[in-house]
PDB file of C-alpha atoms in Angstrom:
ATOM      1  CA  ARG A  10       5.216  12.126  16.317  1.00 37.00           C
ATOM      2  CA  ASP A  11       1.918  12.636  14.328  1.00 43.00           C
ATOM      3  CA  LEU A  12       0.245  15.602  14.194  1.00 44.00           C
ATOM      4  CA  PRO A  13      -3.580  15.841  14.425  1.00 51.00           C
ATOM      5  CA  MET A  14      -5.540  16.322  11.489  1.00 56.00           C
ATOM      6  CA  SER A  15      -7.307  19.662  11.361  1.00 57.00           C
ATOM      7  CA  SER A  16     -10.914  19.555  10.066  1.00 62.00           C
ATOM      8  CA  ASP A  17     -10.304  21.346   6.862  1.00 78.00           C
ATOM      9  CA  ALA A  18      -7.511  19.396   5.920  1.00 86.00           C
ATOM     10  CA  VAL A  19      -8.152  16.382   3.391  1.00 89.00           C
ATOM     11  CA  ILE A  20      -4.374  15.199   3.344  1.00 92.00           C
ATOM     12  CA  GLN A  21      -2.095  15.565   6.190  1.00 93.00           C
ATOM     13  CA  VAL A  22       1.889  14.614   4.933  1.00 94.00           C
ATOM     14  CA  ASN A  23       3.652  14.588   8.267  1.00 94.00           C
ATOM     15  CA  GLY A  24       7.655  14.050   7.859  1.00 94.00           C
ATOM     16  CA  VAL A  25       7.672  11.586   5.296  1.00 95.00           C
ATOM     17  CA  SER A  26      10.540   9.805   3.756  1.00 95.00           C
ATOM     18  CA  LYS A  27      11.158   7.110   1.460  1.00 94.00           C
ATOM     19  CA  CYS A  28      14.255   5.246   1.095  1.00 93.00           C
ATOM     20  CA  TYR A  29      15.074   2.414  -1.764  1.00 91.00           C
ATOM     21  CA  GLU A  30      17.741  -0.076  -1.183  1.00 89.00           C
ATOM     22  CA  ILE A  31      19.951  -0.578  -4.401  1.00 90.00           C
ATOM     23  CA  TYR A  32      21.671  -3.779  -4.948  1.00 90.00           C
ATOM     24  CA  ASP A  33      24.396  -3.890  -7.560  1.00 88.00           C
ATOM     25  CA  LYS A  34      23.513  -7.685  -8.266  1.00 89.00           C
ATOM     26  CA  PRO A  35      20.822  -9.891  -7.251  1.00 88.00           C
ATOM     27  CA  SER A  36      23.006 -12.309  -5.428  1.00 88.00           C
ATOM     28  CA  ASP A  37      23.060  -9.065  -2.749  1.00 85.00           C
ATOM     29  CA  ARG A  38      19.576  -9.481  -2.134  1.00 87.00           C
ATOM     30  CA  LEU A  39      20.099 -13.215  -0.490  1.00 88.00           C
ATOM     31  CA  ARG A  40      23.146 -12.228   1.256  1.00 87.00           C
ATOM     32  CA  GLN A  41      21.274  -9.380   2.632  1.00 84.00           C
ATOM     33  CA  LEU A  42      18.231 -11.841   3.580  1.00 87.00           C
ATOM     34  CA  VAL A  43      21.029 -14.039   5.345  1.00 86.00           C
ATOM     35  CA  ALA A  44      22.669 -11.460   7.141  1.00 83.00           C
ATOM     36  CA  GLY A  45      19.476  -9.813   8.221  1.00 78.00           C
ATOM     37  CA  GLY A  46      20.138  -6.121  10.042  1.00 74.00           C
ATOM     38  CA  ARG A  47      23.846  -7.207  11.008  1.00 80.00           C
ATOM     39  CA  LYS A  48      25.521  -6.064   7.495  1.00 83.00           C
ATOM     40  CA  LYS A  49      24.440  -3.790   4.587  1.00 86.00           C
ATOM     41  CA  PHE A  50      24.955  -5.176   0.929  1.00 84.00           C
ATOM     42  CA  TYR A  51      22.984  -2.234  -0.806  1.00 85.00           C
ATOM     43  CA  ARG A  52      22.949   1.307  -1.048  1.00 89.00           C
ATOM     44  CA  GLU A  53      20.453   3.603   0.140  1.00 89.00           C
ATOM     45  CA  PHE A  54      18.739   6.281  -2.235  1.00 91.00           C
ATOM     46  CA  TRP A  55      16.530   8.629  -0.456  1.00 93.00           C
ATOM     47  CA  ALA A  56      13.769   9.457  -2.983  1.00 93.00           C
ATOM     48  CA  LEU A  57      11.923  11.862  -0.182  1.00 94.00           C
ATOM     49  CA  LYS A  58      13.250  13.333   3.078  1.00 94.00           C
ATOM     50  CA  GLY A  59      11.082  14.857   5.804  1.00 94.00           C
ATOM     51  CA  VAL A  60       8.388  16.112   3.545  1.00 94.00           C
ATOM     52  CA  SER A  61       5.697  17.866   5.629  1.00 94.00           C
ATOM     53  CA  PHE A  62       2.371  19.878   4.378  1.00 93.00           C
ATOM     54  CA  GLU A  63      -1.167  19.918   4.298  1.00 92.00           C
ATOM     55  CA  VAL A  64      -3.981  20.091   1.524  1.00 92.00           C
ATOM     56  CA  ASN A  65      -7.251  21.530   2.715  1.00 89.00           C
ATOM     57  CA  ARG A  66     -10.532  21.526   1.218  1.00 86.00           C
ATOM     58  CA  GLY A  67     -10.903  23.235  -1.767  1.00 86.00           C
ATOM     59  CA  GLU A  68      -7.284  24.234  -2.461  1.00 91.00           C
ATOM     60  CA  THR A  69      -5.373  23.466  -5.415  1.00 91.00           C
ATOM     61  CA  ILE A  70      -1.533  22.661  -4.750  1.00 93.00           C
ATOM     62  CA  GLY A  71       0.810  22.202  -7.656  1.00 92.00           C
ATOM     63  CA  ILE A  72       3.894  20.176  -7.219  1.00 93.00           C
ATOM     64  CA  VAL A  73       7.023  21.587  -9.089  1.00 92.00           C
ATOM     65  CA  GLY A  74      11.030  20.310  -9.316  1.00 91.00           C
ATOM     66  CA  ARG A  75      13.357  18.716 -11.838  1.00 89.00           C
ATOM     67  CA  ASN A  76      13.388  15.077 -12.766  1.00 86.00           C
ATOM     68  CA  GLY A  77      14.322  12.778 -10.344  1.00 87.00           C
ATOM     69  CA  SER A  78      13.299  15.256  -7.161  1.00 90.00           C
ATOM     70  CA  GLY A  79      10.607  12.802  -5.668  1.00 90.00           C
ATOM     71  CA  LYS A  80       7.534  14.204  -7.101  1.00 90.00           C
ATOM     72  CA  SER A  81       5.990  10.899  -8.303  1.00 86.00           C
ATOM     73  CA  THR A  82       6.770   9.255  -5.211  1.00 90.00           C
ATOM     74  CA  LEU A  83       5.335  11.646  -3.344  1.00 92.00           C
ATOM     75  CA  LEU A  84       2.143  11.182  -5.118  1.00 90.00           C
ATOM     76  CA  GLN A  85       2.293   7.259  -4.869  1.00 89.00           C
ATOM     77  CA  LEU A  86       2.789   7.654  -1.465  1.00 92.00           C
ATOM     78  CA  ILE A  87      -0.227   9.665  -1.114  1.00 91.00           C
ATOM     79  CA  CYS A  88      -2.295   7.234  -3.178  1.00 87.00           C
ATOM     80  CA  GLY A  89      -1.241   4.535  -1.170  1.00 86.00           C
ATOM     81  CA  THR A  90       0.819   2.613  -3.900  1.00 85.00           C
ATOM     82  CA  LEU A  91       3.746   2.795  -1.788  1.00 89.00           C
ATOM     83  CA  SER A  92       4.627   3.050   1.832  1.00 92.00           C
ATOM     84  CA  PRO A  93       6.947   5.575   3.608  1.00 94.00           C
ATOM     85  CA  THR A  94       9.846   4.369   5.091  1.00 94.00           C
ATOM     86  CA  SER A  95       8.976   6.951   8.065  1.00 93.00           C
ATOM     87  CA  GLY A  96       6.560   9.688   8.594  1.00 93.00           C
ATOM     88  CA  ASP A  97       2.499   9.345   8.269  1.00 92.00           C
ATOM     89  CA  ILE A  98       0.113  10.479   5.618  1.00 93.00           C
ATOM     90  CA  ARG A  99      -3.454  10.981   6.473  1.00 92.00           C
ATOM     91  CA  SER A 100      -6.225  11.678   4.168  1.00 89.00           C
ATOM     92  CA  THR A 101     -10.025  11.745   4.275  1.00 87.00           C
ATOM     93  CA  GLY A 102     -12.810  11.153   1.432  1.00 85.00           C
ATOM     94  CA  ARG A 103     -12.081   9.209  -2.029  1.00 86.00           C
ATOM     95  CA  ILE A 104      -8.636  10.021  -4.171  1.00 89.00           C
ATOM     96  CA  ALA A 105      -8.531   9.441  -7.524  1.00 87.00           C
ATOM     97  CA  ALA A 106      -5.365   9.411  -9.197  1.00 84.00           C
ATOM     98  CA  LEU A 107      -3.591  10.025 -12.758  1.00 81.00           C
ATOM     99  CA  LEU A 108      -0.183   8.616 -12.224  1.00 76.00           C
ATOM    100  CA  GLU A 109       2.193   6.958 -14.468  1.00 66.00           C
ATOM    101  CA  LEU A 110       1.008   6.195 -18.105  1.00 62.00           C
ATOM    102  CA  GLY A 111      -1.470   3.261 -18.085  1.00 60.00           C
ATOM    103  CA  SER A 112      -1.604   2.473 -14.347  1.00 66.00           C
ATOM    104  CA  GLY A 113      -4.421   0.835 -13.290  1.00 72.00           C
ATOM    105  CA  PHE A 114      -5.059  -0.848 -16.842  1.00 83.00           C
ATOM    106  CA  ASN A 115      -5.277  -4.445 -17.854  1.00 87.00           C
ATOM    107  CA  PRO A 116      -3.510  -4.056 -21.134  1.00 87.00           C
ATOM    108  CA  GLU A 117      -5.549  -7.218 -22.541  1.00 92.00           C
ATOM    109  CA  PHE A 118      -8.839  -5.421 -21.270  1.00 92.00           C
ATOM    110  CA  THR A 119     -10.770  -3.687 -23.811  1.00 94.00           C
ATOM    111  CA  GLY A 120     -11.575   0.300 -22.931  1.00 92.00           C
ATOM    112  CA  ARG A 121     -15.024  -0.843 -22.000  1.00 92.00           C
ATOM    113  CA  GLU A 122     -13.633  -3.369 -19.489  1.00 94.00           C
ATOM    114  CA  ASN A 123     -11.294  -1.039 -18.358  1.00 92.00           C
ATOM    115  CA  ILE A 124     -13.528   1.437 -17.321  1.00 93.00           C
ATOM    116  CA  TYR A 125     -15.273  -0.888 -15.035  1.00 92.00           C
ATOM    117  CA  LEU A 126     -12.563  -2.134 -13.815  1.00 91.00           C
ATOM    118  CA  ASN A 127     -10.498   1.232 -12.892  1.00 87.00           C
ATOM    119  CA  ALA A 128     -13.874   2.802 -11.750  1.00 90.00           C
ATOM    120  CA  SER A 129     -14.915   0.006  -9.485  1.00 90.00           C
ATOM    121  CA  ILE A 130     -11.125   0.173  -8.036  1.00 85.00           C
ATOM    122  CA  LEU A 131     -11.820   3.991  -7.020  1.00 84.00           C
ATOM    123  CA  GLY A 132     -15.188   3.087  -5.252  1.00 85.00           C
ATOM    124  CA  LEU A 133     -18.176   2.970  -7.685  1.00 88.00           C
ATOM    125  CA  THR A 134     -20.524   0.368  -7.966  1.00 90.00           C
ATOM    126  CA  ASP A 135     -21.681  -1.537 -11.034  1.00 90.00           C
ATOM    127  CA  GLN A 136     -24.969   0.664 -11.394  1.00 93.00           C
ATOM    128  CA  GLU A 137     -23.195   3.828 -10.615  1.00 92.00           C
ATOM    129  CA  ILE A 138     -20.757   2.883 -13.530  1.00 92.00           C
ATOM    130  CA  GLU A 139     -23.461   1.866 -16.044  1.00 93.00           C
ATOM    131  CA  ASP A 140     -25.153   5.243 -15.368  1.00 94.00           C
ATOM    132  CA  ARG A 141     -22.050   7.293 -16.195  1.00 93.00           C
ATOM    133  CA  TYR A 142     -20.557   4.892 -18.873  1.00 93.00           C
ATOM    134  CA  ASP A 143     -21.999   7.414 -21.406  1.00 94.00           C
ATOM    135  CA  ALA A 144     -20.654  10.566 -20.013  1.00 93.00           C
ATOM    136  CA  ILE A 145     -16.820   8.539 -19.403  1.00 93.00           C
ATOM    137  CA  VAL A 146     -17.015   7.480 -23.369  1.00 93.00           C
ATOM    138  CA  GLN A 147     -17.926  10.879 -24.598  1.00 93.00           C
ATOM    139  CA  PHE A 148     -15.662  12.545 -22.592  1.00 90.00           C
ATOM    140  CA  ALA A 149     -12.513  10.363 -23.634  1.00 90.00           C
ATOM    141  CA  ASP A 150     -13.609  10.819 -27.279  1.00 88.00           C
ATOM    142  CA  ILE A 151     -11.582   7.730 -28.963  1.00 89.00           C
ATOM    143  CA  GLY A 152     -14.420   6.560 -31.010  1.00 89.00           C
ATOM    144  CA  ASP A 153     -14.764   2.819 -31.800  1.00 91.00           C
ATOM    145  CA  PHE A 154     -11.203   1.923 -29.842  1.00 92.00           C
ATOM    146  CA  ILE A 155     -13.475   1.866 -26.657  1.00 93.00           C
ATOM    147  CA  GLU A 156     -13.768  -1.651 -27.745  1.00 93.00           C
ATOM    148  CA  ARG A 157     -10.221  -2.536 -28.611  1.00 93.00           C
ATOM    149  CA  PRO A 158      -7.498  -4.018 -25.983  1.00 93.00           C
ATOM    150  CA  VAL A 159      -5.890  -0.906 -24.362  1.00 89.00           C
ATOM    151  CA  LYS A 160      -2.406  -2.391 -25.574  1.00 90.00           C
ATOM    152  CA  THR A 161      -3.503  -1.210 -29.046  1.00 91.00           C
ATOM    153  CA  TYR A 162      -3.997   2.382 -28.010  1.00 89.00           C
ATOM    154  CA  SER A 163      -1.354   5.341 -28.437  1.00 87.00           C
ATOM    155  CA  SER A 164      -0.151   7.319 -24.893  1.00 82.00           C
ATOM    156  CA  GLY A 165      -2.654  10.106 -25.904  1.00 84.00           C
ATOM    157  CA  MET A 166      -5.616   7.704 -25.539  1.00 88.00           C
ATOM    158  CA  TYR A 167      -4.394   6.171 -22.556  1.00 85.00           C
ATOM    159  CA  VAL A 168      -4.717   9.243 -20.897  1.00 86.00           C
ATOM    160  CA  ARG A 169      -7.596  10.356 -22.575  1.00 88.00           C
ATOM    161  CA  LEU A 170      -9.445   7.194 -21.139  1.00 90.00           C
ATOM    162  CA  ALA A 171      -7.912   7.621 -17.557  1.00 88.00           C
ATOM    163  CA  PHE A 172      -8.424  11.410 -17.074  1.00 88.00           C
ATOM    164  CA  ALA A 173     -12.166  10.636 -18.432  1.00 90.00           C
ATOM    165  CA  VAL A 174     -12.435   7.646 -15.566  1.00 90.00           C
ATOM    166  CA  ILE A 175     -11.402   9.711 -12.595  1.00 87.00           C
ATOM    167  CA  ALA A 176     -13.272  12.866 -13.917  1.00 88.00           C
ATOM    168  CA  HIS A 177     -16.594  10.936 -13.289  1.00 90.00           C
ATOM    169  CA  VAL A 178     -16.000   9.096 -10.186  1.00 88.00           C
ATOM    170  CA  ASP A 179     -17.262  12.078  -7.530  1.00 87.00           C
ATOM    171  CA  ALA A 180     -13.599  12.045  -6.176  1.00 88.00           C
ATOM    172  CA  ASP A 181     -13.007  14.236  -2.866  1.00 90.00           C
ATOM    173  CA  VAL A 182      -9.338  14.915  -4.138  1.00 91.00           C
ATOM    174  CA  LEU A 183      -7.685  14.500  -7.590  1.00 89.00           C
ATOM    175  CA  VAL A 184      -4.107  13.579  -8.146  1.00 89.00           C
ATOM    176  CA  VAL A 185      -2.790  14.307 -11.564  1.00 86.00           C
ATOM    177  CA  ASP A 186       0.692  13.714 -12.760  1.00 81.00           C
ATOM    178  CA  GLU A 187       2.338  15.111 -15.907  1.00 71.00           C
ATOM    179  CA  ALA A 188       0.974  12.256 -17.683  1.00 66.00           C
ATOM    180  CA  LEU A 189      -1.615  14.843 -19.345  1.00 67.00           C
ATOM    181  CA  ALA A 190       1.414  16.301 -20.876  1.00 64.00           C
ATOM    182  CA  VAL A 191       1.303  13.735 -23.764  1.00 64.00           C
ATOM    183  CA  GLY A 192      -2.228  14.413 -24.741  1.00 65.00           C
ATOM    184  CA  ASP A 193      -2.894  16.648 -27.655  1.00 74.00           C
ATOM    185  CA  ALA A 194      -3.674  20.418 -27.375  1.00 77.00           C
ATOM    186  CA  VAL A 195      -7.502  20.186 -27.310  1.00 82.00           C
ATOM    187  CA  PHE A 196      -7.752  17.441 -25.292  1.00 82.00           C
ATOM    188  CA  SER A 197      -5.330  19.206 -22.770  1.00 81.00           C
ATOM    189  CA  GLN A 198      -7.555  22.175 -22.753  1.00 83.00           C
ATOM    190  CA  LYS A 199     -10.616  20.115 -22.017  1.00 85.00           C
ATOM    191  CA  CYS A 200      -8.877  18.448 -18.826  1.00 84.00           C
ATOM    192  CA  MET A 201      -7.837  21.966 -17.711  1.00 83.00           C
ATOM    193  CA  ARG A 202     -11.350  23.189 -18.160  1.00 87.00           C
ATOM    194  CA  PHE A 203     -12.671  20.233 -16.173  1.00 88.00           C
ATOM    195  CA  LEU A 204      -9.666  20.884 -13.286  1.00 86.00           C
ATOM    196  CA  ARG A 205     -11.040  24.313 -12.975  1.00 85.00           C
ATOM    197  CA  GLU A 206     -14.459  23.478 -12.756  1.00 87.00           C
ATOM    198  CA  PHE A 207     -13.074  20.794 -10.266  1.00 88.00           C
ATOM    199  CA  LYS A 208     -11.580  23.415  -7.971  1.00 85.00           C
ATOM    200  CA  LYS A 209     -15.092  24.900  -6.938  1.00 84.00           C
ATOM    201  CA  ARG A 210     -15.602  21.234  -4.945  1.00 85.00           C
ATOM    202  CA  GLY A 211     -12.435  19.348  -4.319  1.00 88.00           C
ATOM    203  CA  ALA A 212      -8.783  19.500  -3.301  1.00 91.00           C
ATOM    204  CA  LEU A 213      -6.252  19.031  -6.263  1.00 90.00           C
ATOM    205  CA  LEU A 214      -2.686  17.750  -6.233  1.00 91.00           C
ATOM    206  CA  PHE A 215      -1.543  18.833  -9.673  1.00 88.00           C
ATOM    207  CA  VAL A 216       2.180  18.091 -10.835  1.00 88.00           C
ATOM    208  CA  SER A 217       3.534  19.744 -14.104  1.00 83.00           C
ATOM    209  CA  HIS A 218       6.596  20.963 -15.766  1.00 80.00           C
ATOM    210  CA  ASP A 219       4.720  23.717 -17.363  1.00 80.00           C
ATOM    211  CA  SER A 220       5.286  26.630 -14.438  1.00 84.00           C
ATOM    212  CA  ALA A 221       2.274  28.770 -16.429  1.00 85.00           C
ATOM    213  CA  ALA A 222      -0.064  25.993 -15.941  1.00 84.00           C
ATOM    214  CA  VAL A 223       0.901  25.481 -12.368  1.00 89.00           C
ATOM    215  CA  MET A 224       0.570  29.373 -11.539  1.00 89.00           C
ATOM    216  CA  GLY A 225      -2.590  29.657 -13.335  1.00 85.00           C
ATOM    217  CA  LEU A 226      -4.342  26.756 -11.747  1.00 86.00           C
ATOM    218  CA  CYS A 227      -3.213  26.434  -8.122  1.00 89.00           C
ATOM    219  CA  GLU A 228      -2.840  28.720  -5.412  1.00 90.00           C
ATOM    220  CA  ARG A 229       0.083  26.905  -3.566  1.00 93.00           C
ATOM    221  CA  ALA A 230       2.727  25.405  -4.579  1.00 94.00           C
ATOM    222  CA  VAL A 231       5.557  22.898  -3.054  1.00 94.00           C
ATOM    223  CA  TRP A 232       8.957  22.697  -4.554  1.00 94.00           C
ATOM    224  CA  LEU A 233      10.932  19.435  -4.422  1.00 93.00           C
ATOM    225  CA  ASP A 234      14.826  19.405  -4.835  1.00 92.00           C
ATOM    226  CA  LYS A 235      16.575  15.965  -4.821  1.00 91.00           C
ATOM    227  CA  GLY A 236      13.962  14.643  -2.241  1.00 92.00           C
ATOM    228  CA  VAL A 237      13.940  17.581  -0.263  1.00 94.00           C
ATOM    229  CA  MET A 238      11.443  20.202   0.258  1.00 94.00           C
ATOM    230  CA  ARG A 239      12.972  23.532  -0.644  1.00 93.00           C
ATOM    231  CA  GLY A 240       9.981  25.917  -0.490  1.00 92.00           C
ATOM    232  CA  ILE A 241       6.225  26.094  -0.164  1.00 94.00           C
ATOM    233  CA  GLY A 242       3.911  29.045  -0.785  1.00 93.00           C
ATOM    234  CA  SER A 243       1.990  31.037  -3.281  1.00 93.00           C
ATOM    235  CA  ALA A 244       2.286  29.277  -6.570  1.00 92.00           C
ATOM    236  CA  LYS A 245       3.890  32.615  -8.203  1.00 91.00           C
ATOM    237  CA  GLU A 246       6.847  32.714  -5.584  1.00 92.00           C
ATOM    238  CA  VAL A 247       7.635  29.209  -5.579  1.00 93.00           C
ATOM    239  CA  CYS A 248       7.737  28.732  -9.255  1.00 92.00           C
ATOM    240  CA  GLU A 249       9.670  31.773  -9.820  1.00 90.00           C
ATOM    241  CA  SER A 250      12.253  30.585  -7.241  1.00 91.00           C
ATOM    242  CA  TYR A 251      12.058  27.189  -8.968  1.00 91.00           C
ATOM    243  CA  LEU A 252      12.777  28.527 -12.421  1.00 89.00           C
ATOM    244  CA  ALA A 253      15.572  30.795 -10.948  1.00 87.00           C
ATOM    245  CA  SER A 254      17.060  27.720  -9.571  1.00 88.00           C
ATOM    246  CA  THR A 255      16.937  25.733 -12.328  1.00 85.00           C
ATOM    247  CA  TYR A 256      18.448  28.396 -15.047  1.00 82.00           C
ATOM    248  CA  GLU A 257      21.106  29.134 -12.772  1.00 80.00           C
ATOM    249  CA  ALA A 258      22.030  25.447 -12.534  1.00 79.00           C
ATOM    250  CA  VAL A 259      21.855  25.577 -16.561  1.00 75.00           C
ATOM    251  CA  GLN A 260      23.438  28.093 -17.740  1.00 71.00           C
ATOM    252  CA  GLY A 261      25.607  29.798 -14.249  1.00 66.00           C
ATOM    253  CA  SER A 262      24.961  32.488 -12.058  1.00 56.00           C
ATOM    254  CA  ALA A 263      24.527  35.983 -13.597  1.00 49.00           C
ATOM    255  CA  SER A 264      27.294  37.231 -11.660  1.00 46.00           C
ATOM    256  CA  ASN A 265      29.480  35.177 -13.487  1.00 52.00           C
ATOM    257  CA  GLN A 266      28.502  36.064 -16.861  1.00 48.00           C
ATOM    258  CA  SER A 267      30.186  38.887 -19.052  1.00 44.00           C
ATOM    259  CA  SER A 268      28.828  42.237 -17.907  1.00 44.00           C
ATOM    260  CA  ALA A 269      29.942  43.642 -21.377  1.00 41.00           C
ATOM    261  CA  LEU A 270      26.535  44.581 -23.271  1.00 42.00           C
ATOM    262  CA  ALA A 271      25.714  45.505 -26.867  1.00 40.00           C
ATOM    263  CA  GLN A 272      25.208  49.116 -27.581  1.00 46.00           C
ATOM    264  CA  GLN A 273      21.444  49.178 -28.798  1.00 47.00           C
ATOM    265  CA  THR A 274      21.006  52.045 -31.442  1.00 51.00           C
ATOM    266  CA  GLN A 275      17.645  53.769 -30.511  1.00 55.00           C
ATOM    267  CA  VAL A 276      15.012  53.970 -33.061  1.00 60.00           C
ATOM    268  CA  ASP A 277      12.036  56.333 -32.855  1.00 66.00           C
ATOM    269  CA  TYR A 278       9.049  54.568 -33.449  1.00 62.00           C
ATOM    270  CA  HIS A 279       5.205  55.289 -33.751  1.00 69.00           C
ATOM    271  CA  ASP A 280       2.741  53.387 -31.584  1.00 66.00           C
ATOM    272  CA  ALA A 281       0.021  52.597 -33.993  1.00 68.00           C
ATOM    273  CA  ARG A 282      -2.057  51.743 -30.902  1.00 64.00           C
ATOM    274  CA  LYS A 283      -2.440  55.196 -30.239  1.00 65.00           C
ATOM    275  CA  ASP A 284      -4.458  55.498 -33.943  1.00 68.00           C
ATOM    276  CA  PHE A 285      -7.066  53.384 -32.587  1.00 64.00           C
ATOM    277  CA  VAL A 286      -7.471  54.167 -28.933  1.00 62.00           C
ATOM    278  CA  ASN A 287      -7.478  57.976 -29.219  1.00 63.00           C
ATOM    279  CA  SER A 288     -10.594  57.583 -31.383  1.00 64.00           C
ATOM    280  CA  SER A 289     -12.227  55.053 -29.463  1.00 61.00           C
ATOM    281  CA  SER A 290     -14.995  55.612 -26.707  1.00 62.00           C
ATOM    282  CA  LEU A 291     -12.732  52.538 -24.821  1.00 57.00           C
ATOM    283  CA  ARG A 292      -9.587  55.222 -24.813  1.00 58.00           C
ATOM    284  CA  ASN A 293      -6.621  53.376 -22.636  1.00 57.00           C
ATOM    285  CA  ASP A 294      -3.268  54.785 -22.791  1.00 58.00           C
ATOM    286  CA  VAL A 295      -0.651  52.214 -23.047  1.00 55.00           C
ATOM    287  CA  LEU A 296       2.866  52.928 -22.365  1.00 55.00           C
ATOM    288  CA  ILE A 297       5.423  51.134 -24.641  1.00 52.00           C
ATOM    289  CA  SER A 298       8.910  50.881 -22.824  1.00 55.00           C
ATOM    290  CA  PRO A 299      11.938  50.919 -25.107  1.00 59.00           C
ATOM    291  CA  PHE A 300      14.291  48.275 -24.947  1.00 59.00           C
ATOM    292  CA  ASP A 301      16.829  49.128 -21.962  1.00 64.00           C
ATOM    293  CA  PRO A 302      20.603  47.813 -23.231  1.00 68.00           C
ATOM    294  CA  ARG A 303      21.443  48.178 -19.505  1.00 73.00           C
ATOM    295  CA  ALA A 304      18.992  45.899 -18.271  1.00 69.00           C
ATOM    296  CA  ILE A 305      20.384  42.172 -16.976  1.00 68.00           C
ATOM    297  CA  LYS A 306      20.967  40.105 -19.881  1.00 64.00           C
ATOM    298  CA  PHE A 307      19.190  36.477 -20.059  1.00 61.00           C
ATOM    299  CA  GLY A 308      21.591  33.723 -21.332  1.00 60.00           C
ATOM    300  CA  ALA A 309      25.034  32.548 -21.488  1.00 63.00           C
ATOM    301  CA  GLY A 310      26.095  35.459 -24.069  1.00 69.00           C
ATOM    302  CA  GLY A 311      27.177  33.031 -26.872  1.00 76.00           C
ATOM    303  CA  VAL A 312      24.640  34.936 -28.770  1.00 80.00           C
ATOM    304  CA  GLU A 313      23.553  38.534 -28.647  1.00 81.00           C
ATOM    305  CA  ILE A 314      20.458  40.118 -30.189  1.00 82.00           C
ATOM    306  CA  GLN A 315      21.573  43.639 -31.562  1.00 85.00           C
ATOM    307  CA  SER A 316      18.372  44.918 -32.382  1.00 87.00           C
ATOM    308  CA  VAL A 317      14.796  44.238 -32.268  1.00 90.00           C
ATOM    309  CA  LEU A 318      12.213  46.070 -34.353  1.00 90.00           C
ATOM    310  CA  LEU A 319       8.464  45.565 -35.193  1.00 90.00           C
ATOM    311  CA  LEU A 320       7.344  46.984 -38.524  1.00 90.00           C
ATOM    312  CA  ASP A 321       4.100  48.197 -39.737  1.00 89.00           C
ATOM    313  CA  SER A 322       2.935  47.568 -43.312  1.00 90.00           C
ATOM    314  CA  GLN A 323       4.821  50.408 -44.728  1.00 90.00           C
ATOM    315  CA  ASN A 324       8.092  49.414 -42.808  1.00 89.00           C
ATOM    316  CA  HIS A 325       7.864  51.884 -40.023  1.00 88.00           C
ATOM    317  CA  PRO A 326       8.879  51.114 -36.652  1.00 87.00           C
TER     318      PRO A 326
END
């Protein structure tokens, strides 16, 4: 049953599931059409199962999960490019999305033509696009390529142009998938500055494999695992649980690893910072914790670091 949408919610996801029909061969599709519901000639793949959460005004929510967990499917459902098998999604205001690379672009059109096409799809009038065209081009910063067909663009140019458009359409909700990962470092920083500014006035759904970016940008996070929502809560707690689960799946539980620890030779060291902070008006005592060989080790034990020293210019620890 649909839940009433609260006054602060701009997106509400109620028990959403998405199932794909997987056919082994094309003829099975025809056989299914003839058979109707009497027999199944396909296998079911549930990309999402019973996902529910709300996004409120001014809130930033990160979505984390391994490849194939259903993150992109969820975003496409929210944006309306896919329909759920069951459940309900409600939204208010204008949603602008940066999903898979090149979505919403005609590869035969130039960058200029795609700006007008994409911005009009997102609800801007021709006059509004004209007024913002120079700002979009400046943000994208792709030079003369703006007059060339986008099929000649690199993946980074695609992202530059697509992000520049959604940054100038006055959206109430921004949905950003992992496409930002293909941009260069300078442009990624520009995008992050924009997203932090956007947080002050709109809601943001942000998908990234970079947990540090999610924790730095988002207040809350949703963790998807094989289509099921494993957790929702503060970004820090959810990301830590997700990372712990990922490391355990790849490397095995720490309890299964060898308990033998290398003996670390303790070396007296000189904290050079004290020479500066003790004579400074900004004195700030800093405790340097020595390496603890009894701490739980990280990794599968294939390599062990037995000694780590940071030396000054006179080779003193």
